[in-house]
Amino acid sequence: MHTRFQTKVSCQLSIVVPMFNEQDVVGVFFDTIIPQLELATDDYEIVCVNDGSIDSTWEKLQAHAKQNPRIKLIDLSRNFGKEIALTAGLDHSAGRATIPIDCDLQDPPELIPQMFEKWQQGYHVVLARRIDRSSDSRSKRWTSGNFYKIMGKFSEIELPQNVGDFRLIDRKALDVLNSYPERSRFMKGLFASLGFREYTLDYTRPERAAGTTKWNYRKLFQLAMEGFISFTSFPLKVWSYIGATIALIAFAFGGWMVFKTMMWGVDVPGYASLMVVTCIMSGLILLSLGVIGEYLARIFTEVKGRPIYIVMEREGFDE
C-alpha cells in the first residue's frame, strides 16, 4: 500500500498535533498532556507539525524537543492549513494507535487514558463526542449543528455529529487513511469513511487554554464547502431535477399560450413578465455553472499531482 511517507511502527501510541502561531500555548500543552500520556503508556511519541508559523512556535517546540526525546517535530515550508498539517503528522506517526489533538486543550487530554484502554479492548477507532459546547459561541454552535444536519441528509457517508478530529485510530485504519491520495482533504469525512469497529466517549468542551483561535467564518465556510463537495455529488445531480421541472413548466406554459392564442387571439406581451423570466433563468444557469465550477476546480487540483505538503525540516525521526 503506497503512502506519502512510510513510517515503521516503533511505539504504542502517537499523538499528532498541528500548530500554527501557538507560541502562547506550547508550554501549557506539554505540561498538561504528558502526565496523561504516562497514565496510558510509557511507550509514546508526540508528533508536532509546525504549519508555517510566523511567531516563535517553532523555536519553543525545538526547546521542548531537546528536553524530551519523545517529542518529534515537522516544520512545513509554509502554511498549508490544518487539514494538510494533520495529514503530514499522520503520515509520520509511528504508533500502533494514533490520536490527533488540538494544542489549545479544548480536546481534553484527560480522555487519552480512556481512549487507549478502549483500543486495548479491541476497538479500532475511539471517537470523542462533544455533548456540551457551551464554550463555543451561539452562532458557531448553530452553524455547526446545521452543517452536520445537511451532511447527514445528503452525504454519501455518515458523519458522526459533534465529533471532531480528536479520536484514536488503530494502525490498521491509519494505514488505509494514509493510502488516500486526494489533495483536497476534509479530514472528518475521511475519518468517517474508514469504518472499522468504533466506540464513542462523551466529553464537555472546555475553554481554550491560551492564545486565540485561528478559525474565522470564512475559513469555516470553506471547510464546510470542502466537506460537502468531497462527500456528495448531490449538488451536481440536483440540476437534472431542476432542469426537468423547469422544462415541464415551460412546455405547459407553451401549450397554454398556443391554446390561448387560438381561442382569444394575441395579447401584447408584457415587458415585466419577460424580464422576470429572463432573470430567473439566467440566475439558475449561473448558479448551476458555479456548482459545476466548484467540482471542476477540485478535479483541476487533483490532476496536477503536486505534493500535498512540503517538509522543510524534521527533528527526532529516524532517517
mmCIF file of C-alpha atoms in Angstrom:
data_model
loop_
_atom_site.group_PDB
_atom_site.id
_atom_site.type_symbol
_atom_site.label_atom_id
_atom_site.label_comp_id
_atom_site.label_asym_id
_atom_site.label_seq_id
_atom_site.Cartn_x
_atom_site.Cartn_y
_atom_site.Cartn_z
ATOM 1 C CA MET A 1 0.000 0.000 0.000
ATOM 2 C CA HIS A 2 1.503 3.334 -1.111
ATOM 3 C CA THR A 3 1.833 6.159 1.383
ATOM 4 C CA ARG A 4 3.468 9.579 1.114
ATOM 5 C CA PHE A 5 5.929 8.751 3.901
ATOM 6 C CA GLN A 6 6.397 5.169 5.006
ATOM 7 C CA THR A 7 6.855 5.050 8.783
ATOM 8 C CA LYS A 8 7.827 1.946 10.709
ATOM 9 C CA VAL A 9 5.737 1.194 13.788
ATOM 10 C CA SER A 10 8.016 1.860 16.745
ATOM 11 C CA CYS A 11 5.784 2.731 19.717
ATOM 12 C CA GLN A 12 2.384 2.035 21.225
ATOM 13 C CA LEU A 13 0.819 5.487 20.986
ATOM 14 C CA SER A 14 1.378 8.539 18.761
ATOM 15 C CA ILE A 15 -0.087 11.974 19.438
ATOM 16 C CA VAL A 16 -0.333 14.214 16.350
ATOM 17 C CA VAL A 17 -0.562 17.967 16.952
ATOM 18 C CA PRO A 18 -0.865 20.559 14.140
ATOM 19 C CA MET A 19 0.254 24.016 15.269
ATOM 20 C CA PHE A 20 0.002 27.459 13.695
ATOM 21 C CA ASN A 21 1.106 30.514 15.678
ATOM 22 C CA GLU A 22 0.628 28.787 19.039
ATOM 23 C CA GLN A 23 3.563 30.239 20.997
ATOM 24 C CA ASP A 24 1.323 31.087 23.960
ATOM 25 C CA VAL A 25 0.037 27.548 24.447
ATOM 26 C CA VAL A 26 3.021 25.297 23.638
ATOM 27 C CA GLY A 27 4.325 25.029 27.210
ATOM 28 C CA VAL A 28 0.865 24.594 28.750
ATOM 29 C CA PHE A 29 0.065 21.892 26.211
ATOM 30 C CA PHE A 30 3.105 19.744 27.015
ATOM 31 C CA ASP A 31 2.715 20.250 30.780
ATOM 32 C CA THR A 32 -0.887 19.029 30.520
ATOM 33 C CA ILE A 33 -0.680 16.184 28.036
ATOM 34 C CA ILE A 34 2.499 14.382 29.109
ATOM 35 C CA PRO A 35 1.157 13.270 32.546
ATOM 36 C CA GLN A 36 -1.970 11.907 30.829
ATOM 37 C CA LEU A 37 0.112 10.020 28.275
ATOM 38 C CA GLU A 38 2.178 8.459 31.039
ATOM 39 C CA LEU A 39 -1.025 7.243 32.682
ATOM 40 C CA ALA A 40 -1.882 5.415 29.459
ATOM 41 C CA THR A 41 1.535 4.067 28.452
ATOM 42 C CA ASP A 42 5.225 4.838 28.792
ATOM 43 C CA ASP A 43 5.768 3.952 25.110
ATOM 44 C CA TYR A 44 4.551 7.051 23.262
ATOM 45 C CA GLU A 45 5.616 9.855 20.947
ATOM 46 C CA ILE A 46 4.292 13.369 20.293
ATOM 47 C CA VAL A 47 4.468 14.438 16.634
ATOM 48 C CA CYS A 48 4.161 18.226 16.370
ATOM 49 C CA VAL A 49 3.623 19.812 12.951
ATOM 50 C CA ASN A 50 4.548 23.468 12.642
ATOM 51 C CA ASP A 51 2.248 24.721 9.883
ATOM 52 C CA GLY A 52 4.271 27.719 8.738
ATOM 53 C CA SER A 53 4.010 29.682 11.980
ATOM 54 C CA ILE A 54 5.342 33.242 11.872
ATOM 55 C CA ASP A 55 5.749 33.622 15.650
ATOM 56 C CA SER A 56 8.123 31.717 17.962
ATOM 57 C CA THR A 57 6.176 28.432 17.882
ATOM 58 C CA TRP A 58 8.972 26.530 16.105
ATOM 59 C CA GLU A 59 11.690 27.751 18.467
ATOM 60 C CA LYS A 60 9.610 26.792 21.512
ATOM 61 C CA LEU A 61 8.939 23.357 20.037
ATOM 62 C CA GLN A 62 12.662 22.848 19.477
ATOM 63 C CA ALA A 63 13.395 23.805 23.082
ATOM 64 C CA HIS A 64 10.891 21.245 24.401
ATOM 65 C CA ALA A 65 12.152 18.574 21.991
ATOM 66 C CA LYS A 66 15.690 18.972 23.338
ATOM 67 C CA GLN A 67 14.395 18.229 26.835
ATOM 68 C CA ASN A 68 12.135 15.339 25.794
ATOM 69 C CA PRO A 69 13.252 12.930 23.024
ATOM 70 C CA ARG A 70 9.675 11.642 22.708
ATOM 71 C CA ILE A 71 8.732 14.950 21.053
ATOM 72 C CA LYS A 72 9.259 14.812 17.285
ATOM 73 C CA LEU A 73 8.983 17.845 15.049
ATOM 74 C CA ILE A 74 7.944 18.540 11.469
ATOM 75 C CA ASP A 75 8.384 22.032 10.033
ATOM 76 C CA LEU A 76 6.361 22.683 6.871
ATOM 77 C CA SER A 77 7.732 25.103 4.299
ATOM 78 C CA ARG A 78 4.669 27.367 4.529
ATOM 79 C CA ASN A 79 1.154 27.454 5.937
ATOM 80 C CA PHE A 80 -0.790 24.652 4.229
ATOM 81 C CA GLY A 81 -3.835 24.716 6.532
ATOM 82 C CA LYS A 82 -4.857 22.464 9.385
ATOM 83 C CA GLU A 83 -6.187 19.589 7.250
ATOM 84 C CA ILE A 84 -2.870 19.251 5.401
ATOM 85 C CA ALA A 85 -0.767 19.740 8.539
ATOM 86 C CA LEU A 86 -2.774 16.983 10.200
ATOM 87 C CA THR A 87 -2.158 14.770 7.163
ATOM 88 C CA ALA A 88 1.596 15.351 7.468
ATOM 89 C CA GLY A 89 1.537 14.361 11.131
ATOM 90 C CA LEU A 90 -0.492 11.210 10.477
ATOM 91 C CA ASP A 91 1.899 10.228 7.690
ATOM 92 C CA HIS A 92 4.830 10.447 10.109
ATOM 93 C CA SER A 93 3.226 8.866 13.178
ATOM 94 C CA ALA A 94 4.799 5.556 14.234
ATOM 95 C CA GLY A 95 2.351 4.351 16.872
ATOM 96 C CA ARG A 96 0.208 1.245 16.877
ATOM 97 C CA ALA A 97 -2.526 3.705 17.816
ATOM 98 C CA THR A 98 -2.638 7.407 16.908
ATOM 99 C CA ILE A 99 -4.583 10.323 18.400
ATOM 100 C CA PRO A 100 -4.862 13.681 16.592
ATOM 101 C CA ILE A 101 -5.428 16.528 19.041
ATOM 102 C CA ASP A 102 -5.522 20.336 19.001
ATOM 103 C CA CYS A 103 -2.955 22.093 21.136
ATOM 104 C CA ASP A 104 -5.467 24.583 22.575
ATOM 105 C CA LEU A 105 -6.611 21.863 25.027
ATOM 106 C CA GLN A 106 -10.268 22.146 24.034
ATOM 107 C CA ASP A 107 -9.796 18.456 23.262
ATOM 108 C CA PRO A 108 -9.169 17.324 26.870
ATOM 109 C CA PRO A 109 -6.052 15.140 27.240
ATOM 110 C CA GLU A 110 -7.734 13.555 30.282
ATOM 111 C CA LEU A 111 -9.659 11.362 27.819
ATOM 112 C CA ILE A 112 -6.485 9.801 26.399
ATOM 113 C CA PRO A 113 -6.110 7.030 29.035
ATOM 114 C CA GLN A 114 -9.756 6.005 28.462
ATOM 115 C CA MET A 115 -9.313 6.029 24.692
ATOM 116 C CA PHE A 116 -6.171 3.929 24.966
ATOM 117 C CA GLU A 117 -7.965 1.454 27.260
ATOM 118 C CA LYS A 118 -10.812 1.047 24.766
ATOM 119 C CA TRP A 119 -8.278 0.442 21.999
ATOM 120 C CA GLN A 120 -6.665 -2.282 24.104
ATOM 121 C CA GLN A 121 -10.124 -3.867 24.410
ATOM 122 C CA GLY A 122 -10.204 -4.306 20.638
ATOM 123 C CA TYR A 123 -11.783 -1.147 19.192
ATOM 124 C CA HIS A 124 -10.073 0.177 16.039
ATOM 125 C CA VAL A 125 -11.466 3.714 16.356
ATOM 126 C CA VAL A 126 -12.418 5.536 19.572
ATOM 127 C CA LEU A 127 -14.415 8.715 18.926
ATOM 128 C CA ALA A 128 -14.588 11.693 21.278
ATOM 129 C CA ARG A 129 -18.008 13.368 21.052
ATOM 130 C CA ARG A 130 -18.788 16.842 22.397
ATOM 131 C CA ILE A 131 -22.027 16.742 24.376
ATOM 132 C CA ASP A 132 -21.673 20.262 25.755
ATOM 133 C CA ARG A 133 -20.322 23.060 23.527
ATOM 134 C CA SER A 134 -21.298 25.988 25.742
ATOM 135 C CA SER A 135 -17.730 27.293 25.469
ATOM 136 C CA ASP A 136 -18.377 27.972 21.764
ATOM 137 C CA SER A 137 -20.369 30.990 20.608
ATOM 138 C CA ARG A 138 -24.078 30.588 19.864
ATOM 139 C CA SER A 139 -23.531 31.324 16.153
ATOM 140 C CA LYS A 140 -20.793 28.705 15.919
ATOM 141 C CA ARG A 141 -22.998 26.094 17.596
ATOM 142 C CA TRP A 142 -25.856 26.958 15.224
ATOM 143 C CA THR A 143 -23.756 26.786 12.059
ATOM 144 C CA SER A 144 -22.048 23.582 13.211
ATOM 145 C CA GLY A 145 -25.351 21.889 14.041
ATOM 146 C CA ASN A 146 -26.847 22.796 10.667
ATOM 147 C CA PHE A 147 -23.737 21.621 8.831
ATOM 148 C CA TYR A 148 -23.995 18.173 10.424
ATOM 149 C CA LYS A 149 -27.713 18.021 9.582
ATOM 150 C CA ILE A 150 -27.084 18.883 5.923
ATOM 151 C CA MET A 151 -24.201 16.436 5.679
ATOM 152 C CA GLY A 152 -26.306 13.720 7.289
ATOM 153 C CA LYS A 153 -29.058 14.217 4.736
ATOM 154 C CA PHE A 154 -27.001 14.468 1.549
ATOM 155 C CA SER A 155 -23.566 12.945 2.224
ATOM 156 C CA GLU A 156 -22.557 9.558 0.876
ATOM 157 C CA ILE A 157 -21.068 8.696 4.282
ATOM 158 C CA GLU A 158 -22.439 9.003 7.823
ATOM 159 C CA LEU A 159 -20.600 11.847 9.542
ATOM 160 C CA PRO A 160 -20.734 11.491 13.371
ATOM 161 C CA GLN A 161 -22.344 14.603 14.843
ATOM 162 C CA ASN A 162 -20.239 16.776 17.181
ATOM 163 C CA VAL A 163 -17.141 14.631 16.602
ATOM 164 C CA GLY A 164 -14.018 16.464 15.509
ATOM 165 C CA ASP A 165 -10.523 15.262 14.656
ATOM 166 C CA PHE A 166 -9.896 14.207 18.268
ATOM 167 C CA ARG A 167 -10.125 10.409 18.201
ATOM 168 C CA LEU A 168 -7.968 7.305 18.492
ATOM 169 C CA ILE A 169 -7.151 5.432 15.283
ATOM 170 C CA ASP A 170 -5.656 1.960 15.124
ATOM 171 C CA ARG A 171 -2.649 1.404 12.847
ATOM 172 C CA LYS A 172 -4.696 -0.788 10.518
ATOM 173 C CA ALA A 173 -7.217 2.026 9.955
ATOM 174 C CA LEU A 174 -4.491 4.677 9.739
ATOM 175 C CA ASP A 175 -2.634 2.772 7.003
ATOM 176 C CA VAL A 176 -5.834 2.819 4.960
ATOM 177 C CA LEU A 177 -6.253 6.558 5.565
ATOM 178 C CA ASN A 178 -2.647 7.268 4.596
ATOM 179 C CA SER A 179 -3.219 5.497 1.285
ATOM 180 C CA TYR A 180 -5.891 8.034 0.273
ATOM 181 C CA PRO A 181 -4.291 10.143 -2.469
ATOM 182 C CA GLU A 182 -6.619 13.182 -2.672
ATOM 183 C CA ARG A 183 -5.230 16.659 -2.117
ATOM 184 C CA SER A 184 -8.497 18.410 -1.256
ATOM 185 C CA ARG A 185 -8.882 16.909 2.192
ATOM 186 C CA PHE A 186 -11.771 17.127 4.644
ATOM 187 C CA MET A 187 -10.353 15.017 7.443
ATOM 188 C CA LYS A 188 -13.578 14.483 9.392
ATOM 189 C CA GLY A 189 -15.112 12.954 6.284
ATOM 190 C CA LEU A 190 -12.033 10.854 5.535
ATOM 191 C CA PHE A 191 -12.017 9.545 9.110
ATOM 192 C CA ALA A 192 -15.713 8.685 8.874
ATOM 193 C CA SER A 193 -15.201 6.863 5.571
ATOM 194 C CA LEU A 194 -12.857 4.299 7.156
ATOM 195 C CA GLY A 195 -15.448 2.281 9.054
ATOM 196 C CA PHE A 196 -13.852 -0.287 11.411
ATOM 197 C CA ARG A 197 -15.037 -1.123 14.924
ATOM 198 C CA GLU A 198 -15.872 2.090 16.827
ATOM 199 C CA TYR A 199 -16.526 3.199 20.385
ATOM 200 C CA THR A 200 -17.668 6.694 21.436
ATOM 201 C CA LEU A 201 -16.669 8.639 24.546
ATOM 202 C CA ASP A 202 -18.561 11.813 25.510
ATOM 203 C CA TYR A 203 -16.989 14.969 26.922
ATOM 204 C CA THR A 204 -17.715 18.613 27.682
ATOM 205 C CA ARG A 205 -15.741 21.033 25.522
ATOM 206 C CA PRO A 206 -13.723 23.432 27.743
ATOM 207 C CA GLU A 207 -12.473 26.941 27.003
ATOM 208 C CA ARG A 208 -9.274 27.458 25.057
ATOM 209 C CA ALA A 209 -6.230 27.162 27.350
ATOM 210 C CA ALA A 210 -4.360 30.147 25.864
ATOM 211 C CA GLY A 211 -3.945 32.147 22.698
ATOM 212 C CA THR A 212 -6.679 32.828 20.155
ATOM 213 C CA THR A 213 -8.418 30.643 17.602
ATOM 214 C CA LYS A 214 -7.091 30.753 14.043
ATOM 215 C CA TRP A 215 -10.500 29.941 12.579
ATOM 216 C CA ASN A 216 -12.894 32.564 11.248
ATOM 217 C CA TYR A 217 -16.220 32.237 9.476
ATOM 218 C CA ARG A 218 -14.631 32.497 6.043
ATOM 219 C CA LYS A 219 -12.300 29.570 6.777
ATOM 220 C CA LEU A 220 -15.091 27.573 8.398
ATOM 221 C CA PHE A 221 -17.309 28.153 5.351
ATOM 222 C CA GLN A 222 -14.520 26.999 3.039
ATOM 223 C CA LEU A 223 -14.008 23.879 5.158
ATOM 224 C CA ALA A 224 -17.751 23.153 5.160
ATOM 225 C CA MET A 225 -17.868 23.615 1.378
ATOM 226 C CA GLU A 226 -14.893 21.267 1.016
ATOM 227 C CA GLY A 227 -16.586 18.623 3.100
ATOM 228 C CA PHE A 228 -19.908 18.915 1.304
ATOM 229 C CA ILE A 229 -18.417 18.738 -2.179
ATOM 230 C CA SER A 230 -15.925 15.992 -1.291
ATOM 231 C CA PHE A 231 -18.530 13.578 0.036
ATOM 232 C CA THR A 232 -21.653 14.129 -2.022
ATOM 233 C CA SER A 233 -22.469 14.582 -5.698
ATOM 234 C CA PHE A 234 -25.954 15.882 -4.851
ATOM 235 C CA PRO A 235 -25.249 19.489 -5.972
ATOM 236 C CA LEU A 236 -24.432 18.163 -9.448
ATOM 237 C CA LYS A 237 -27.322 15.713 -9.657
ATOM 238 C CA VAL A 238 -29.953 18.135 -8.381
ATOM 239 C CA TRP A 239 -29.662 20.263 -11.513
ATOM 240 C CA SER A 240 -31.055 17.401 -13.579
ATOM 241 C CA TYR A 241 -34.220 17.542 -11.470
ATOM 242 C CA ILE A 242 -34.353 21.346 -11.552
ATOM 243 C CA GLY A 243 -33.876 21.316 -15.331
ATOM 244 C CA ALA A 244 -36.577 18.688 -15.831
ATOM 245 C CA THR A 245 -39.011 20.635 -13.625
ATOM 246 C CA ILE A 246 -38.386 23.896 -15.486
ATOM 247 C CA ALA A 247 -38.736 22.092 -18.848
ATOM 248 C CA LEU A 248 -42.119 20.679 -17.814
ATOM 249 C CA ILE A 249 -43.291 24.094 -16.653
ATOM 250 C CA ALA A 250 -42.062 25.635 -19.920
ATOM 251 C CA PHE A 251 -43.885 23.015 -22.034
ATOM 252 C CA ALA A 252 -47.060 23.501 -20.024
ATOM 253 C CA PHE A 253 -46.806 27.270 -20.341
ATOM 254 C CA GLY A 254 -46.107 26.975 -24.074
ATOM 255 C CA GLY A 255 -49.141 24.747 -24.540
ATOM 256 C CA TRP A 256 -51.281 27.225 -22.627
ATOM 257 C CA MET A 257 -50.050 30.116 -24.796
ATOM 258 C CA VAL A 258 -50.887 28.202 -28.019
ATOM 259 C CA PHE A 259 -54.350 27.354 -26.726
ATOM 260 C CA LYS A 260 -54.917 30.924 -25.504
ATOM 261 C CA THR A 261 -53.810 32.398 -28.847
ATOM 262 C CA MET A 262 -56.066 30.078 -30.819
ATOM 263 C CA MET A 263 -59.067 30.828 -28.618
ATOM 264 C CA TRP A 264 -58.746 34.568 -27.869
ATOM 265 C CA GLY A 265 -56.079 35.931 -30.179
ATOM 266 C CA VAL A 266 -52.683 37.525 -29.441
ATOM 267 C CA ASP A 267 -52.156 39.791 -26.468
ATOM 268 C CA VAL A 268 -49.427 42.423 -26.322
ATOM 269 C CA PRO A 269 -46.615 40.695 -24.356
ATOM 270 C CA GLY A 270 -45.616 42.284 -21.075
ATOM 271 C CA TYR A 271 -42.100 43.624 -20.614
ATOM 272 C CA ALA A 272 -42.087 42.966 -16.840
ATOM 273 C CA SER A 273 -43.003 39.290 -17.108
ATOM 274 C CA LEU A 274 -40.404 38.773 -19.842
ATOM 275 C CA MET A 275 -37.658 40.330 -17.696
ATOM 276 C CA VAL A 276 -38.649 38.260 -14.655
ATOM 277 C CA VAL A 277 -38.432 35.004 -16.603
ATOM 278 C CA THR A 278 -35.124 36.061 -18.193
ATOM 279 C CA CYS A 279 -33.565 36.993 -14.850
ATOM 280 C CA ILE A 280 -34.719 33.792 -13.146
ATOM 281 C CA MET A 281 -33.374 31.581 -15.931
ATOM 282 C CA SER A 282 -30.083 33.496 -16.128
ATOM 283 C CA GLY A 283 -29.639 33.188 -12.376
ATOM 284 C CA LEU A 284 -30.294 29.440 -12.452
ATOM 285 C CA ILE A 285 -27.814 28.988 -15.293
ATOM 286 C CA LEU A 286 -25.085 30.941 -13.496
ATOM 287 C CA LEU A 287 -25.762 29.096 -10.228
ATOM 288 C CA SER A 288 -25.512 25.723 -11.926
ATOM 289 C CA LEU A 289 -22.276 26.764 -13.651
ATOM 290 C CA GLY A 290 -20.895 27.826 -10.257
ATOM 291 C CA VAL A 291 -21.640 24.415 -8.746
ATOM 292 C CA ILE A 292 -20.019 22.681 -11.704
ATOM 293 C CA GLY A 293 -17.036 25.031 -11.330
ATOM 294 C CA GLU A 294 -16.550 24.006 -7.684
ATOM 295 C CA TYR A 295 -16.256 20.358 -8.672
ATOM 296 C CA LEU A 296 -14.116 21.179 -11.701
ATOM 297 C CA ALA A 297 -11.706 23.193 -9.529
ATOM 298 C CA ARG A 298 -11.142 20.149 -7.328
ATOM 299 C CA ILE A 299 -10.577 17.937 -10.349
ATOM 300 C CA PHE A 300 -8.022 20.500 -11.567
ATOM 301 C CA THR A 301 -6.237 20.360 -8.199
ATOM 302 C CA GLU A 302 -6.134 16.555 -8.211
ATOM 303 C CA VAL A 303 -4.865 16.039 -11.771
ATOM 304 C CA LYS A 304 -1.898 18.366 -11.264
ATOM 305 C CA GLY A 305 -0.500 15.817 -8.819
ATOM 306 C CA ARG A 306 1.531 18.277 -6.757
ATOM 307 C CA PRO A 307 2.780 17.215 -3.301
ATOM 308 C CA ILE A 308 0.159 17.580 -0.593
ATOM 309 C CA TYR A 309 2.711 19.273 1.665
ATOM 310 C CA ILE A 310 6.416 20.166 1.696
ATOM 311 C CA VAL A 311 8.548 19.393 4.748
ATOM 312 C CA MET A 312 11.333 21.896 5.320
ATOM 313 C CA GLU A 313 12.807 20.210 8.382
ATOM 314 C CA ARG A 314 12.261 17.123 10.574
ATOM 315 C CA GLU A 315 13.679 16.549 14.031
ATOM 316 C CA GLY A 316 13.647 13.404 16.160
ATOM 317 C CA PHE A 317 12.808 10.955 13.362
ATOM 318 C CA ASP A 318 14.969 8.019 12.292
ATOM 319 C CA GLU A 319 16.078 8.868 8.754
#
